[in-house]
Amino acid sequence: MLDLTQLRADTPGADELIHFNNAGASLMPRVVLETVIGHLQREAVLGGYEAAAAASQRLENVYASVARLLNVRPDEIAVVENATRAWDMAFYSLPLRTGDVILTSATEYAGNYIPYLQLQRQRGIEVRIVPNDAAGQVSVQALQAMLADPRVLLISLPIIATNGGPVQPVEVIGTLARAAGVWFLLDACQGVGHLPIDVQKIGCHILSATSRKYLRGPRGVGFLYVERELCAQLEPAFLDLHAATLQTPTHFEIRPGARRFENWECNVAAKLGLGAAVDYALTIGIAPMWARIRRLAEDLRTRLAHIHGVSVCDTGAIKSGIVTFTLDACSAQAVERALAMQTRRINVSRTTVRSTMLDMQARGLQEMVRVSIHAYNSEDEIDALVDAVKSFAREMADVR
Ligand SMILES: Cc1ncc(COP(=O)(O)O)c(C=O)c1O
C-alpha cells in the first residue's frame, strides 16, 4: 500500500507546484537531492578524484541497484550520460551490414530513428515499420510474419513512446525475437520507474534508459543493459582507456562486461544520485506505483474527454501514465503556458511531430499537450488540472 502523504513529504518540489512533466524530468525525492549535493560538497573539500575514491564502494553499489531494478547481473550494466548515449553505444556496435533489416514501431523516438536512417545511408541496412493492431500497439501477428525474413537481425522499439500511447507487448515481442534468433533492443527510457521491468521476462538483449524521468534521478546520467553473452561479442564503436586497456604500444584489450560501453570521465554525483533514485523506487515498490499511476491517468482521461473542445489522443490496450490531448483551435504551447501561469503553477509539456514523426503523421497530429503523471501526484492535483483546462477551454471559446 502506498503512503501518498509520505511520498509527497519525500518530494521537496511537491509543495511548490503541480508537476505533470514526469516524462520530461520528474521531481527528485529528497534522498536523491541530498545524495547529489552531499557528493558535490565532498568534491569541493576533498577534491573530485579523492571524493570518488572515498565513494568507490557506493559507486559499485549503483550497478547492483540498477541490476536489481531490471533483474539482471551487475556486470551487464553500464552507466553513461543519458539514454541516447546508452542506446547509441549498443546500436552502433552491432555488426549490421548491407541488406540487414531492422524492425521498429511507428512510435519510435526520432533520436533512435535518425541513427537507423544514418546506417541506411552509410551501410545499406533497411528499416521496416511493424504495423499497429486495432488497439494501436505493435501487431504481434504482423511482427511474426515479418520475422520470417531471414534478413531481419534486430527488433528495436520503445516500451512507451515519448508521446505516450500504448505500453508495447514487450514480453510477447521478446519471445518472438528469441524464437527467431534476432536481437531485441528495448528503449525503456519512459518505462523505468514507471512500471515493473523484468528483463528475464522480457528477454531483450539490450535495454537503454535514463535517470531523470520516471525514475526520478538527477539529469545527465543514464544506463545500458547488455546481456552477458552478447556483450562479450560486441566491440564498442568508441573506446577509451576505461573501456579498454593498453597492454603494449601496439595492443589493447577491451574490458570485460558492459562497462566497455562507458568512458572514463563521468558525473560522479549524478551516478550516486541514480543509485539513490533506484533504491528509493525499489523501496516504495514499482508495482504499487504503476497501479496508482494507471488509475490516476485513466481518471484524468475520462474527465478531460468530457471537456468541450478537448480531444484525448491516447491509444493502446494498456495505456501508460502519459496522457495526451489537444484543445480545439489552440496550440499545445498556449495550453502549456496557460497552465504554468503564476496563479496555476501546473507543469505539463508539449510533444510534437519532431519527436515521433511516424506515429504523429499517421494520426494527423502536429503536436499534443502531454500530461505525465507519477505516483506522488495527488487526486487534488488532478482536480486542479481538470479545472484549469476547463476554465482555459472556456476562455478560448469566449474569445472565439
Ligand atoms: C522514448 C525515449 N527514448 C529516448 C529518449 C532520450 O533520452 P535522453 O534524453 O536521456 O537521452 C527519450 C527522451 O525523451 C524518450 O522519450
Coordinates of C-alpha atoms and ligand atoms in Angstrom, one line a residue:
M1 CA 0.0 0.0 0.0
L2 CA 1.4 3.4 -1.0
D3 CA 1.5 6.2 1.5
L4 CA 0.8 9.3 -0.5
T5 CA 1.5 11.6 2.4
Q6 CA 5.0 10.1 2.8
L7 CA 5.6 10.2 -1.0
R8 CA 4.8 13.9 -1.1
A9 CA 6.8 14.6 2.1
D10 CA 9.8 12.9 0.4
T11 CA 9.4 15.3 -2.6
P12 CA 10.5 18.9 -1.8
G13 CA 9.0 20.2 -5.1
A14 CA 5.6 18.8 -4.4
D15 CA 4.8 21.8 -2.1
E16 CA 6.0 24.3 -4.7
L17 CA 3.9 23.5 -7.8
I18 CA 2.0 20.8 -9.6
H19 CA 4.3 18.8 -11.7
F20 CA 2.9 16.7 -14.5
N21 CA 6.1 16.6 -16.5
N22 CA 7.5 13.4 -15.2
A23 CA 8.1 12.1 -18.7
G24 CA 10.4 15.1 -19.2
A25 CA 12.2 15.3 -15.9
S26 CA 10.5 14.3 -12.7
L27 CA 10.8 15.9 -9.2
M28 CA 13.7 14.3 -7.3
P29 CA 12.9 12.8 -3.9
R30 CA 14.9 14.4 -1.1
V31 CA 17.2 11.4 -0.7
V32 CA 18.3 11.8 -4.3
L33 CA 18.9 15.5 -3.9
E34 CA 20.9 15.0 -0.7
T35 CA 23.0 12.3 -2.3
V36 CA 23.9 14.5 -5.2
I37 CA 24.6 17.6 -3.1
G38 CA 26.4 15.6 -0.5
H39 CA 28.9 14.3 -3.1
L40 CA 29.4 17.7 -4.7
Q41 CA 30.2 19.1 -1.2
R42 CA 32.7 16.3 -0.7
E43 CA 34.3 17.1 -4.1
A44 CA 34.6 20.8 -3.0
V45 CA 36.5 19.9 0.1
L46 CA 38.3 16.7 -0.7
G47 CA 39.0 17.1 -4.5
G48 CA 37.0 15.3 -7.2
Y49 CA 39.2 12.3 -7.6
E50 CA 39.6 11.9 -3.9
A51 CA 35.9 12.1 -3.3
A52 CA 35.2 9.5 -5.9
A53 CA 37.8 7.2 -4.3
A54 CA 36.2 7.6 -1.0
A55 CA 32.8 6.7 -2.6
S56 CA 34.1 3.7 -4.5
Q57 CA 32.0 1.1 -2.8
R58 CA 28.9 3.2 -3.1
L59 CA 29.7 3.7 -6.8
E60 CA 29.9 -0.1 -7.2
N61 CA 26.5 -0.4 -5.4
V62 CA 24.9 1.7 -8.1
Y63 CA 25.5 -1.2 -10.6
A64 CA 24.0 -3.6 -8.1
S65 CA 20.9 -1.4 -7.7
V66 CA 20.3 -0.9 -11.4
A67 CA 20.8 -4.7 -11.9
R68 CA 18.2 -5.3 -9.2
L69 CA 15.8 -2.9 -10.8
L70 CA 16.0 -4.8 -14.1
N71 CA 16.6 -8.3 -12.7
V72 CA 19.9 -8.7 -14.4
R73 CA 23.6 -9.1 -13.3
P74 CA 25.7 -6.1 -12.3
D75 CA 28.4 -6.8 -14.9
E76 CA 25.6 -6.4 -17.6
I77 CA 25.2 -2.7 -16.7
A78 CA 27.0 0.4 -18.0
V79 CA 26.3 3.8 -16.5
V80 CA 26.6 6.6 -19.1
E81 CA 25.5 10.2 -19.7
N82 CA 21.9 9.6 -20.8
A83 CA 19.5 7.1 -22.6
T84 CA 20.6 8.3 -26.0
R85 CA 24.3 7.7 -25.4
A86 CA 23.4 4.3 -23.8
W87 CA 21.3 3.3 -26.9
D88 CA 23.9 4.7 -29.4
M89 CA 26.8 2.8 -27.8
A90 CA 25.0 -0.5 -28.2
F91 CA 23.3 0.2 -31.5
Y92 CA 26.4 1.4 -33.3
S93 CA 28.3 -1.6 -32.0
L94 CA 26.0 -4.1 -33.6
P95 CA 27.5 -5.7 -36.7
L96 CA 24.8 -4.6 -39.1
R97 CA 25.7 -4.7 -42.8
T98 CA 24.2 -4.1 -46.2
G99 CA 20.9 -5.9 -46.6
D100 CA 20.3 -6.5 -42.9
V101 CA 16.8 -5.4 -41.7
I102 CA 15.8 -3.6 -38.5
L103 CA 12.2 -3.8 -37.4
T104 CA 10.8 -1.0 -35.3
S105 CA 7.4 0.5 -34.3
A106 CA 5.7 3.7 -35.6
T107 CA 6.1 5.0 -32.1
E108 CA 9.9 5.0 -32.4
Y109 CA 11.7 8.1 -30.9
A110 CA 13.3 10.3 -33.5
G111 CA 16.6 10.2 -31.6
N112 CA 16.7 6.4 -32.4
Y113 CA 15.1 6.6 -35.8
I114 CA 17.7 9.1 -37.1
P115 CA 20.5 6.5 -36.4
Y116 CA 18.6 3.9 -38.4
L117 CA 18.5 6.3 -41.4
Q118 CA 22.2 7.1 -40.9
L119 CA 23.1 3.3 -41.1
Q120 CA 20.7 3.0 -44.0
R121 CA 22.8 5.7 -45.8
Q122 CA 26.2 4.5 -44.5
R123 CA 25.9 0.7 -44.5
G124 CA 22.8 0.0 -46.7
I125 CA 20.7 -1.6 -43.9
E126 CA 16.9 -1.5 -44.3
V127 CA 14.4 -0.2 -41.7
R128 CA 10.8 -1.6 -41.7
I129 CA 7.9 -0.5 -39.5
V130 CA 5.8 -3.1 -37.9
P131 CA 2.2 -2.0 -38.4
N132 CA -0.1 -1.4 -35.4
D133 CA -3.0 -3.6 -34.5
A134 CA -6.6 -2.3 -34.0
A135 CA -5.7 -1.2 -30.4
G136 CA -2.8 0.9 -31.7
Q137 CA 0.1 -1.2 -30.4
V138 CA 2.6 -3.2 -32.4
S139 CA 0.7 -6.0 -34.2
V140 CA 2.1 -9.3 -32.9
Q141 CA 0.8 -11.2 -35.9
A142 CA 2.4 -8.7 -38.3
L143 CA 5.7 -8.9 -36.4
Q144 CA 5.6 -12.7 -36.5
A145 CA 5.1 -12.6 -40.3
M146 CA 7.9 -10.0 -40.8
L147 CA 10.3 -12.1 -38.7
A148 CA 10.1 -14.9 -41.4
D149 CA 12.5 -12.9 -43.5
P150 CA 16.0 -14.1 -42.6
R151 CA 17.5 -10.7 -43.3
V152 CA 15.9 -9.4 -40.1
L153 CA 18.6 -9.1 -37.4
L154 CA 17.2 -6.6 -34.9
I155 CA 13.9 -5.6 -33.3
S156 CA 14.3 -2.2 -31.7
L157 CA 11.5 -0.1 -30.2
P158 CA 10.4 1.9 -27.1
I159 CA 8.3 0.2 -24.4
I160 CA 6.4 3.5 -24.0
A161 CA 6.8 6.3 -26.6
T162 CA 7.8 9.8 -25.7
N163 CA 4.3 10.9 -26.8
G164 CA 2.5 8.3 -24.7
G165 CA 0.4 5.8 -26.4
P166 CA 0.5 2.1 -25.7
V167 CA 2.7 0.1 -23.4
Q168 CA 4.0 -2.3 -26.1
P169 CA 3.6 -6.0 -25.5
V170 CA 7.3 -6.4 -24.9
E171 CA 7.2 -9.9 -23.3
V172 CA 5.5 -11.3 -26.5
I173 CA 7.9 -9.4 -28.7
G174 CA 10.9 -10.8 -26.7
T175 CA 9.6 -14.3 -27.0
L176 CA 9.2 -13.9 -30.8
A177 CA 12.7 -12.3 -31.1
R178 CA 14.3 -15.2 -29.2
A179 CA 12.4 -17.8 -31.3
A180 CA 13.6 -16.1 -34.5
G181 CA 17.1 -15.7 -33.2
V182 CA 17.2 -11.9 -33.7
W183 CA 18.4 -9.3 -31.2
F184 CA 15.9 -7.2 -29.3
L185 CA 16.9 -3.7 -28.3
L186 CA 14.4 -2.2 -25.9
D187 CA 14.3 1.6 -25.3
A188 CA 13.0 1.7 -21.7
C189 CA 13.6 5.4 -21.3
Q190 CA 9.9 6.1 -20.4
G191 CA 9.5 2.7 -18.7
V192 CA 11.9 2.5 -15.9
G193 CA 10.4 3.7 -12.6
H194 CA 7.0 3.9 -14.4
L195 CA 6.1 0.2 -14.5
P196 CA 7.8 -3.1 -13.5
I197 CA 10.5 -4.1 -16.0
D198 CA 11.9 -7.6 -15.7
V199 CA 14.5 -8.4 -18.3
Q200 CA 14.2 -12.1 -17.6
K201 CA 10.5 -12.0 -18.5
I202 CA 11.0 -9.6 -21.5
G203 CA 14.0 -11.4 -22.9
C204 CA 15.5 -8.3 -24.5
H205 CA 19.3 -8.5 -25.3
I206 CA 19.9 -4.8 -24.8
L207 CA 18.0 -2.1 -22.8
S208 CA 18.6 1.6 -22.5
A209 CA 17.2 4.1 -20.0
T210 CA 17.7 7.4 -18.3
S211 CA 17.7 8.6 -14.7
R212 CA 15.7 11.8 -14.7
K213 CA 12.3 10.7 -15.9
Y214 CA 10.0 8.2 -14.1
L215 CA 13.0 7.0 -12.1
R216 CA 13.2 10.5 -10.5
G217 CA 17.0 10.6 -10.5
P218 CA 19.2 13.6 -11.5
R219 CA 19.8 14.8 -15.0
G220 CA 22.8 13.9 -17.1
V221 CA 23.0 10.2 -16.3
G222 CA 21.5 7.1 -17.9
F223 CA 22.3 3.4 -18.2
L224 CA 22.6 0.5 -20.6
Y225 CA 22.0 -3.2 -20.1
V226 CA 23.7 -5.7 -22.5
E227 CA 23.2 -9.4 -22.0
R228 CA 26.5 -11.0 -20.9
E229 CA 26.9 -13.4 -23.8
L230 CA 26.1 -10.7 -26.4
C231 CA 28.3 -8.2 -24.6
A232 CA 31.4 -10.4 -24.9
Q233 CA 30.9 -10.4 -28.7
L234 CA 30.4 -6.7 -29.2
E235 CA 33.1 -4.3 -29.8
P236 CA 32.0 -0.8 -28.8
A237 CA 32.0 1.8 -31.6
F238 CA 34.1 4.1 -29.3
L239 CA 36.8 3.0 -26.9
D240 CA 38.9 4.9 -24.4
L241 CA 41.3 3.9 -21.6
H242 CA 38.4 3.0 -19.3
A243 CA 36.7 0.8 -21.9
A244 CA 39.9 -0.9 -22.9
T245 CA 43.5 -1.2 -21.5
L246 CA 46.7 -0.5 -23.5
Q247 CA 48.8 -3.6 -23.0
T248 CA 51.7 -2.7 -25.2
P249 CA 52.3 0.2 -27.7
T250 CA 50.6 -1.9 -30.3
H251 CA 48.0 -3.9 -28.4
F252 CA 44.9 -3.1 -26.3
E253 CA 42.3 -5.3 -24.6
I254 CA 38.7 -4.4 -24.3
R255 CA 37.5 -4.7 -20.7
P256 CA 35.0 -7.5 -19.8
G257 CA 31.4 -6.7 -19.1
A258 CA 29.1 -3.9 -20.1
R259 CA 31.4 -1.2 -18.7
R260 CA 33.2 -1.5 -22.1
F261 CA 30.4 0.9 -23.2
E262 CA 31.3 3.6 -20.7
N263 CA 34.0 6.2 -20.8
W264 CA 36.3 7.4 -18.1
E265 CA 35.0 10.8 -17.0
C266 CA 31.6 11.0 -15.6
N267 CA 29.4 13.0 -13.2
V268 CA 30.0 11.0 -10.0
A269 CA 27.4 12.9 -8.0
A270 CA 24.8 12.1 -10.7
K271 CA 25.8 8.5 -10.7
L272 CA 25.4 8.2 -7.0
G273 CA 22.1 10.1 -7.3
L274 CA 20.9 7.5 -9.9
G275 CA 21.7 4.7 -7.4
A276 CA 19.7 6.6 -4.7
A277 CA 16.8 7.0 -7.1
V278 CA 16.7 3.3 -8.0
D279 CA 16.9 2.3 -4.3
Y280 CA 14.1 4.7 -3.4
A281 CA 11.9 3.4 -6.2
L282 CA 12.5 -0.2 -5.2
T283 CA 11.8 0.6 -1.5
I284 CA 8.5 2.3 -2.4
G285 CA 7.6 -0.5 -4.8
I286 CA 7.3 -0.1 -8.6
A287 CA 4.2 -2.3 -8.9
P288 CA 2.0 -0.3 -6.5
M289 CA 3.3 3.0 -8.1
W290 CA 2.3 1.6 -11.5
A291 CA -1.2 0.7 -10.3
R292 CA -1.7 4.2 -8.9
I293 CA -0.3 5.9 -12.0
R294 CA -2.7 3.9 -14.2
R295 CA -5.6 4.7 -12.0
L296 CA -4.9 8.5 -11.9
A297 CA -4.2 8.6 -15.7
E298 CA -7.5 6.7 -16.5
D299 CA -9.4 9.1 -14.3
L300 CA -7.8 12.1 -16.0
R301 CA -8.6 10.8 -19.5
T302 CA -12.2 10.2 -18.6
R303 CA -12.6 13.7 -17.2
L304 CA -10.7 15.5 -19.9
A305 CA -12.8 13.8 -22.5
H306 CA -15.9 15.5 -21.0
I307 CA -14.5 19.0 -21.5
H308 CA -15.8 20.8 -24.6
G309 CA -13.1 21.2 -27.2
V310 CA -10.7 18.7 -25.7
S311 CA -9.7 15.5 -27.6
V312 CA -7.8 12.8 -25.7
C313 CA -5.4 11.2 -28.1
D314 CA -4.1 8.1 -26.3
T315 CA -4.2 4.7 -27.9
G316 CA -3.3 1.2 -26.9
A317 CA -4.8 -1.8 -25.0
I318 CA -2.6 -0.9 -21.9
K319 CA -2.1 2.9 -21.6
S320 CA 0.7 4.5 -19.6
G321 CA 0.8 7.4 -17.2
I322 CA 1.3 9.8 -20.1
V323 CA -2.0 11.4 -21.0
T324 CA -2.1 13.4 -24.3
F325 CA -4.7 15.7 -25.6
T326 CA -5.4 18.6 -28.0
L327 CA -7.7 21.6 -27.5
D328 CA -9.7 22.9 -30.4
A329 CA -8.1 25.9 -32.2
C330 CA -5.4 26.2 -29.6
S331 CA -1.8 25.4 -29.7
A332 CA -0.3 23.0 -27.2
Q333 CA 2.2 25.7 -26.3
A334 CA -0.7 28.1 -25.4
V335 CA -2.2 25.4 -23.1
E336 CA 1.3 24.7 -21.6
R337 CA 1.8 28.4 -20.9
A338 CA -1.7 29.0 -19.5
L339 CA -1.3 26.1 -17.1
A340 CA 2.2 27.3 -16.0
M341 CA 0.9 30.8 -15.2
Q342 CA 1.8 32.0 -11.7
T343 CA -1.8 31.6 -10.4
R344 CA -1.9 27.9 -11.5
R345 CA 1.7 26.7 -11.5
I346 CA 0.9 23.5 -13.3
N347 CA 3.7 22.0 -15.3
V348 CA 2.7 20.0 -18.4
S349 CA 4.7 19.7 -21.6
R350 CA 4.1 19.5 -25.3
T351 CA 5.1 16.7 -27.6
T352 CA 5.5 17.3 -31.3
V353 CA 5.8 15.6 -34.7
R354 CA 9.6 16.1 -34.5
S355 CA 9.9 13.5 -31.7
T356 CA 7.7 10.7 -33.0
M357 CA 7.1 11.6 -36.7
L358 CA 5.7 8.3 -38.0
D359 CA 3.1 8.0 -35.3
M360 CA 2.1 11.6 -35.3
Q361 CA 1.8 11.8 -39.1
A362 CA -0.3 8.6 -39.2
R363 CA -2.7 10.1 -36.7
G364 CA -2.7 13.5 -38.5
L365 CA -1.2 15.3 -35.4
Q366 CA 1.4 18.0 -35.3
E367 CA 1.5 18.4 -31.5
M368 CA -0.3 17.4 -28.3
V369 CA -0.3 18.5 -24.7
R370 CA 1.5 15.9 -22.6
V371 CA 0.5 15.3 -19.0
S372 CA 2.7 12.7 -17.4
I373 CA 1.5 11.5 -14.1
H374 CA 3.6 9.9 -11.3
A375 CA 2.6 8.1 -8.1
Y376 CA 3.4 11.2 -5.9
N377 CA 0.8 13.3 -7.8
S378 CA -2.3 13.6 -5.8
E379 CA -6.0 13.4 -6.6
D380 CA -6.3 17.1 -5.7
E381 CA -3.7 17.9 -8.3
I382 CA -5.7 16.0 -10.9
D383 CA -8.8 18.0 -9.9
A384 CA -6.8 21.3 -10.2
L385 CA -5.6 20.3 -13.7
V386 CA -9.1 19.4 -14.9
D387 CA -10.5 22.7 -13.5
A388 CA -7.6 24.7 -15.1
V389 CA -8.1 23.0 -18.5
K390 CA -11.9 23.6 -18.2
S391 CA -11.5 27.3 -17.5
F392 CA -8.9 27.8 -20.2
A393 CA -11.1 26.0 -22.7
R394 CA -14.0 28.2 -21.7
E395 CA -11.8 31.4 -22.0
M396 CA -10.7 30.3 -25.5
A397 CA -14.3 29.5 -26.6
D398 CA -15.3 33.0 -25.4
V399 CA -12.5 34.7 -27.3
R400 CA -13.8 33.0 -30.5
Ligands
LIG1 C1 11.3 7.1 -25.7 C2 12.5 7.9 -25.4 N1 13.7 7.4 -25.8 C3 14.9 8.0 -25.6 C4 14.9 9.3 -25.1 C5 16.2 10.0 -24.9 O1 16.5 10.1 -23.5 P1 17.8 11.0 -23.1 O2 17.3 12.4 -23.3 O3 18.0 10.7 -21.6 O4 18.9 10.7 -23.9 C6 13.7 9.9 -24.7 C7 13.7 11.3 -24.2 O5 12.7 11.9 -24.1 C8 12.5 9.2 -24.9 O6 11.3 9.7 -24.5

